[in-house]
């Protein structure tokens, strides 16, 4: 019995040896990947972020193309980490993530993987603004403001500007409006909500969500007095409708610093703070981003995604 198994084993080895050279030349089989890809999620909801890890020896750079946007990965030792952002307007469908990996020896590799995007389960609400603000219910006004903002939001700063801690909400006050909501203004004009609204009396301090660099403080048509902070790694936070700016462009801020006071200018139905975040050039749900905890390079604290 033992003898026979040995012969069978030998035959299998011989067949394998004979077949291998043929199979590698005939089949369109590439060499095994030098990188290991791991996702921290099974799917990404519309308007949310999923974390992708790429690990392997001698990797010097990783980029992903997902939903036609480039996502740059940052390095943590041997691990390259990417924050994959699903557009809130994207269809519920699988999307191809193309990973482009560059190695120290000058070679490169592309790995494709399907990423499922699921519903963001967005609500709807009615908003009534004063007649004086009705001219702001205009797609051209929206487009001009978006062009101004995305000129900055599409830029990727490779440095990580914040320190050990993850992002915090800019206010502990109660939210009154949620990300992604389908909003009907004055019973006529539909608009998606790009951030979260918090009811705040005029003059209430607004905190920076994380360390970063102030990119602009500007009076905008819809957002009113608006501050935009670059946190590095393609992550930005914005704070709208302020009564007073307390920072200037180019200034470095620390997490929790008071960057301004809340107000009600711009296209606002009442005193509140609208805060929003962009990752890899698309608006994402800032509340789920704050809840999502990630290990950062200098941090020993291990935290998990919800
Ligand atoms: Zn808002």
Short mmCIF file of C-alpha atoms and ligand atoms in Angstrom, two decimals:
data_model
loop_
_atom_site.label_atom_id
_atom_site.label_comp_id
_atom_site.label_asym_id
_atom_site.label_seq_id
_atom_site.Cartn_x
_atom_site.Cartn_y
_atom_site.Cartn_z
CA UNK A 1 0.00 0.00 0.00
CA UNK A 2 2.74 2.40 1.04
CA UNK A 3 4.80 1.42 -2.00
CA UNK A 4 1.92 2.12 -4.35
CA UNK A 5 1.26 5.55 -2.85
CA UNK A 6 4.90 6.45 -3.38
CA UNK A 7 4.65 5.49 -7.05
CA UNK A 8 1.41 7.47 -7.41
CA UNK A 9 3.11 10.38 -5.73
CA UNK A 10 6.03 10.17 -8.11
CA UNK A 11 3.70 10.07 -11.11
CA UNK A 12 1.88 13.19 -9.84
CA UNK A 13 5.18 15.01 -9.37
CA UNK A 14 6.31 14.01 -12.88
CA UNK A 15 3.03 15.14 -14.44
CA UNK A 16 3.21 18.42 -12.51
CA UNK A 17 6.79 19.01 -13.65
CA UNK A 18 5.82 18.30 -17.24
CA UNK A 19 2.75 20.50 -17.13
CA UNK A 20 4.20 23.50 -15.33
CA UNK A 21 6.41 24.80 -18.18
CA UNK A 22 3.50 24.45 -20.59
CA UNK A 23 0.94 26.05 -18.35
CA UNK A 24 3.11 29.10 -17.69
CA UNK A 25 3.75 29.63 -21.38
CA UNK A 26 0.24 28.89 -22.63
CA UNK A 27 -2.00 30.34 -19.91
CA UNK A 28 -2.12 34.08 -19.36
CA UNK A 29 -0.91 33.64 -15.86
CA UNK A 30 1.17 36.41 -14.35
CA UNK A 31 3.79 35.88 -11.67
CA UNK A 32 2.35 35.77 -8.16
CA UNK A 33 1.80 39.19 -6.66
CA UNK A 34 4.55 40.52 -4.45
CA UNK A 35 2.00 42.49 -2.46
CA UNK A 36 -0.77 41.50 -0.07
CA UNK A 37 -3.97 43.54 -0.27
CA UNK A 38 -6.28 43.69 2.73
CA UNK A 39 -9.47 45.70 3.13
CA UNK A 40 -10.93 46.60 6.53
CA UNK A 41 -14.48 46.36 5.13
CA UNK A 42 -16.82 44.15 3.09
CA UNK A 43 -18.35 47.10 1.28
CA UNK A 44 -18.27 50.91 1.46
CA UNK A 45 -21.45 52.92 1.87
CA UNK A 46 -22.06 55.93 -0.37
CA UNK A 47 -20.31 58.95 1.11
CA UNK A 48 -18.06 56.93 3.41
CA UNK A 49 -14.46 55.84 3.58
CA UNK A 50 -12.96 52.34 3.61
CA UNK A 51 -9.40 51.54 4.62
CA UNK A 52 -7.18 49.49 2.30
CA UNK A 53 -3.79 48.06 3.33
CA UNK A 54 -1.10 46.98 0.88
CA UNK A 55 1.88 45.16 2.38
CA UNK A 56 5.01 43.78 0.80
CA UNK A 57 8.78 44.04 0.70
CA UNK A 58 10.40 46.87 -1.26
CA UNK A 59 7.18 48.74 -2.06
CA UNK A 60 7.94 52.42 -2.49
CA UNK A 61 4.60 53.77 -3.69
CA UNK A 62 0.95 52.74 -3.92
CA UNK A 63 -1.90 54.51 -5.65
CA UNK A 64 -5.45 53.39 -6.29
CA UNK A 65 -7.82 54.55 -8.99
CA UNK A 66 -11.38 54.21 -7.73
CA UNK A 67 -14.46 55.90 -9.17
CA UNK A 68 -12.15 57.79 -11.52
CA UNK A 69 -10.34 59.50 -8.65
CA UNK A 70 -6.74 58.87 -7.62
CA UNK A 71 -6.24 57.79 -4.02
CA UNK A 72 -2.67 58.09 -2.78
CA UNK A 73 -1.56 55.65 -0.11
CA UNK A 74 0.60 56.65 2.82
CA UNK A 75 3.32 54.55 4.36
CA UNK A 76 3.44 53.10 7.85
CA UNK A 77 6.52 50.88 8.00
CA UNK A 78 5.91 48.07 5.50
CA UNK A 79 2.22 48.87 5.35
CA UNK A 80 0.73 51.25 2.80
CA UNK A 81 -2.66 52.59 3.83
CA UNK A 82 -5.27 54.14 1.57
CA UNK A 83 -8.52 55.88 2.47
CA UNK A 84 -10.90 54.85 -0.29
CA UNK A 85 -13.77 57.34 -0.54
CA UNK A 86 -17.07 56.39 -2.20
CA UNK A 87 -18.91 59.30 -3.75
CA UNK A 88 -22.34 59.89 -2.20
CA UNK A 89 -23.80 60.16 -5.72
CA UNK A 90 -22.34 56.85 -6.90
CA UNK A 91 -24.62 53.98 -7.93
CA UNK A 92 -25.07 50.99 -5.67
CA UNK A 93 -22.78 48.67 -7.61
CA UNK A 94 -19.35 47.06 -7.62
CA UNK A 95 -16.57 49.43 -8.68
CA UNK A 96 -13.14 48.39 -9.80
CA UNK A 97 -10.25 49.50 -7.62
CA UNK A 98 -7.03 49.52 -9.63
CA UNK A 99 -4.01 49.36 -7.37
CA UNK A 100 -0.75 50.57 -8.89
CA UNK A 101 2.26 49.41 -6.90
CA UNK A 102 5.81 50.60 -7.47
CA UNK A 103 8.84 48.66 -6.20
CA UNK A 104 12.32 49.81 -5.24
CA UNK A 105 13.87 47.87 -8.15
CA UNK A 106 11.94 50.00 -10.62
CA UNK A 107 9.32 47.38 -11.44
CA UNK A 108 5.62 47.91 -11.03
CA UNK A 109 2.49 45.88 -10.59
CA UNK A 110 -1.23 46.44 -11.03
CA UNK A 111 -3.80 44.60 -8.95
CA UNK A 112 -7.52 44.98 -9.65
CA UNK A 113 -10.18 44.32 -7.07
CA UNK A 114 -13.93 44.92 -7.05
CA UNK A 115 -15.25 47.12 -4.25
CA UNK A 116 -18.96 46.98 -3.55
CA UNK A 117 -20.66 50.31 -2.84
CA UNK A 118 -23.84 50.05 -0.79
CA UNK A 119 -26.58 52.54 0.04
CA UNK A 120 -25.73 55.47 2.31
CA UNK A 121 -29.35 55.28 3.53
CA UNK A 122 -29.78 59.01 3.18
CA UNK A 123 -32.87 60.80 4.42
CA UNK A 124 -34.77 63.76 3.04
CA UNK A 125 -35.82 67.05 4.60
CA UNK A 126 -37.51 70.34 3.80
CA UNK A 127 -35.70 73.64 4.29
CA UNK A 128 -37.23 77.10 4.16
CA UNK A 129 -34.97 80.09 3.66
CA UNK A 130 -35.93 83.78 3.55
CA UNK A 131 -36.94 85.39 0.23
CA UNK A 132 -33.76 87.45 0.35
CA UNK A 133 -31.72 84.23 -0.08
CA UNK A 134 -33.80 82.70 -2.89
CA UNK A 135 -31.33 83.91 -5.61
CA UNK A 136 -28.85 81.48 -4.00
CA UNK A 137 -31.04 78.55 -5.06
CA UNK A 138 -29.19 78.47 -8.36
CA UNK A 139 -27.08 75.68 -9.83
CA UNK A 140 -24.67 78.25 -11.32
CA UNK A 141 -23.97 79.65 -7.86
CA UNK A 142 -23.42 76.10 -6.57
CA UNK A 143 -21.09 75.23 -9.45
CA UNK A 144 -18.95 78.34 -9.01
CA UNK A 145 -18.55 77.67 -5.28
CA UNK A 146 -17.75 73.97 -5.87
CA UNK A 147 -15.14 74.88 -8.51
CA UNK A 148 -13.48 77.22 -6.03
CA UNK A 149 -13.45 74.54 -3.30
CA UNK A 150 -12.50 71.52 -5.39
CA UNK A 151 -9.55 73.40 -6.81
CA UNK A 152 -8.14 72.89 -3.30
CA UNK A 153 -9.89 69.64 -2.27
CA UNK A 154 -8.47 67.72 -5.24
CA UNK A 155 -4.92 68.39 -4.07
CA UNK A 156 -3.12 65.72 -2.10
CA UNK A 157 -0.67 66.71 0.61
CA UNK A 158 1.56 63.67 1.25
CA UNK A 159 2.43 64.75 4.80
CA UNK A 160 0.22 63.83 7.70
CA UNK A 161 -0.37 67.12 9.48
CA UNK A 162 -2.17 65.84 12.53
CA UNK A 163 -0.60 64.21 15.56
CA UNK A 164 -1.46 61.01 17.40
CA UNK A 165 -5.15 61.45 17.85
CA UNK A 166 -7.90 60.83 15.32
CA UNK A 167 -10.44 63.48 14.25
CA UNK A 168 -12.94 65.08 16.64
CA UNK A 169 -16.24 66.84 15.91
CA UNK A 170 -15.88 70.66 15.88
CA UNK A 171 -18.72 71.02 18.36
CA UNK A 172 -20.44 68.88 20.95
CA UNK A 173 -23.81 70.52 20.22
CA UNK A 174 -26.73 68.53 18.86
CA UNK A 175 -26.80 67.80 15.11
CA UNK A 176 -29.93 69.01 13.33
CA UNK A 177 -29.02 68.05 9.76
CA UNK A 178 -27.21 65.00 8.40
CA UNK A 179 -24.82 64.24 5.58
CA UNK A 180 -26.17 63.24 2.18
CA UNK A 181 -29.76 64.27 2.93
CA UNK A 182 -31.95 65.09 -0.07
CA UNK A 183 -33.09 68.61 0.75
CA UNK A 184 -35.98 70.45 -0.78
CA UNK A 185 -35.51 74.21 -0.43
CA UNK A 186 -38.64 76.36 -0.38
CA UNK A 187 -40.61 73.51 -2.00
CA UNK A 188 -38.82 74.03 -5.32
CA UNK A 189 -35.09 73.32 -5.30
CA UNK A 190 -33.43 69.98 -4.54
CA UNK A 191 -29.91 69.81 -3.19
CA UNK A 192 -27.82 67.15 -1.49
CA UNK A 193 -26.36 68.09 1.89
CA UNK A 194 -22.54 67.93 1.86
CA UNK A 195 -21.98 68.00 5.61
CA UNK A 196 -23.56 68.00 9.06
CA UNK A 197 -25.48 70.87 10.67
CA UNK A 198 -25.24 71.62 14.35
CA UNK A 199 -27.54 74.09 16.06
CA UNK A 200 -25.30 76.74 17.63
CA UNK A 201 -26.10 80.18 19.00
CA UNK A 202 -24.23 82.99 17.24
CA UNK A 203 -20.74 83.43 18.66
CA UNK A 204 -20.20 79.84 19.86
CA UNK A 205 -16.59 78.59 19.50
CA UNK A 206 -15.81 76.18 16.65
CA UNK A 207 -12.93 73.72 17.13
CA UNK A 208 -10.46 72.42 14.56
CA UNK A 209 -11.14 68.71 13.99
CA UNK A 210 -7.43 67.85 13.83
CA UNK A 211 -4.06 69.55 13.37
CA UNK A 212 -3.66 71.13 9.97
CA UNK A 213 -3.05 74.17 7.87
CA UNK A 214 -5.68 76.79 7.08
CA UNK A 215 -6.17 76.92 3.30
CA UNK A 216 -8.79 79.64 3.09
CA UNK A 217 -11.01 81.93 5.12
CA UNK A 218 -13.45 83.49 2.76
CA UNK A 219 -16.98 84.86 2.42
CA UNK A 220 -18.79 82.49 0.04
CA UNK A 221 -22.29 82.77 -1.42
CA UNK A 222 -23.73 79.57 0.05
CA UNK A 223 -21.33 78.75 2.88
CA UNK A 224 -21.01 82.32 4.14
CA UNK A 225 -17.84 82.89 6.14
CA UNK A 226 -15.99 79.68 5.50
CA UNK A 227 -12.73 78.17 6.78
CA UNK A 228 -11.07 75.24 5.03
CA UNK A 229 -8.29 73.25 6.74
CA UNK A 230 -5.89 70.83 5.03
CA UNK A 231 -5.01 67.92 7.34
CA UNK A 232 -2.74 66.17 4.85
CA UNK A 233 -3.27 62.79 3.19
CA UNK A 234 -6.04 64.28 1.01
CA UNK A 235 -8.24 65.03 4.04
CA UNK A 236 -9.88 68.46 4.45
CA UNK A 237 -12.44 69.91 6.86
CA UNK A 238 -14.65 72.93 6.27
CA UNK A 239 -16.64 75.17 8.63
CA UNK A 240 -19.44 77.41 7.28
CA UNK A 241 -21.68 80.36 8.24
CA UNK A 242 -19.24 81.84 10.81
CA UNK A 243 -19.80 85.21 12.47
CA UNK A 244 -16.07 85.64 13.01
CA UNK A 245 -12.83 84.13 11.72
CA UNK A 246 -10.13 83.55 14.33
CA UNK A 247 -7.49 82.16 11.95
CA UNK A 248 -5.89 83.30 8.71
CA UNK A 249 -4.83 81.38 5.57
CA UNK A 250 -1.45 79.70 5.96
CA UNK A 251 -1.82 79.43 9.73
CA UNK A 252 -1.13 76.11 11.45
CA UNK A 253 -3.76 74.95 13.91
CA UNK A 254 -3.87 72.21 16.52
CA UNK A 255 -6.77 69.88 17.19
CA UNK A 256 -9.34 71.59 19.42
CA UNK A 257 -8.09 75.13 18.69
CA UNK A 258 -10.94 77.62 18.36
CA UNK A 259 -10.79 78.64 14.70
CA UNK A 260 -13.89 80.83 14.57
CA UNK A 261 -17.28 81.66 16.02
CA UNK A 262 -20.57 80.33 14.69
CA UNK A 263 -23.05 82.52 12.83
CA UNK A 264 -25.80 82.50 10.24
CA UNK A 265 -24.50 84.14 7.06
CA UNK A 266 -24.60 82.53 3.61
CA UNK A 267 -27.53 80.29 2.60
CA UNK A 268 -28.64 79.59 6.14
CA UNK A 269 -32.10 79.20 7.62
CA UNK A 270 -30.91 79.96 11.16
CA UNK A 271 -27.88 80.11 13.42
CA UNK A 272 -25.92 76.89 12.99
CA UNK A 273 -22.55 75.44 12.10
CA UNK A 274 -22.31 73.47 8.89
CA UNK A 275 -19.20 71.30 8.99
CA UNK A 276 -18.04 69.06 6.21
CA UNK A 277 -15.15 66.88 5.11
CA UNK A 278 -13.59 65.85 1.85
CA UNK A 279 -11.36 62.82 1.32
CA UNK A 280 -9.63 62.13 -2.03
CA UNK A 281 -11.68 64.83 -3.73
CA UNK A 282 -15.19 63.86 -2.66
CA UNK A 283 -17.51 64.86 0.20
CA UNK A 284 -17.76 62.18 2.84
CA UNK A 285 -19.90 61.76 5.95
CA UNK A 286 -17.89 63.62 8.62
CA UNK A 287 -19.73 61.94 11.51
CA UNK A 288 -18.83 58.41 10.39
CA UNK A 289 -15.29 59.62 9.68
CA UNK A 290 -14.96 60.83 13.27
CA UNK A 291 -16.36 57.50 14.53
CA UNK A 292 -13.98 55.57 12.28
CA UNK A 293 -10.82 55.15 14.26
CA UNK A 294 -7.54 54.38 12.63
CA UNK A 295 -4.11 53.55 13.91
CA UNK A 296 -1.79 56.39 13.06
CA UNK A 297 1.97 55.89 12.75
CA UNK A 298 3.02 57.51 16.02
CA UNK A 299 0.12 56.08 17.94
CA UNK A 300 0.31 53.07 20.17
CA UNK A 301 -3.40 53.18 20.75
CA UNK A 302 -5.16 50.44 18.78
CA UNK A 303 -8.63 51.40 17.74
CA UNK A 304 -11.12 49.75 15.47
CA UNK A 305 -13.55 50.71 12.78
CA UNK A 306 -17.19 50.62 13.84
ZN1 LIG B 1 -25.45 72.28 6.24
#
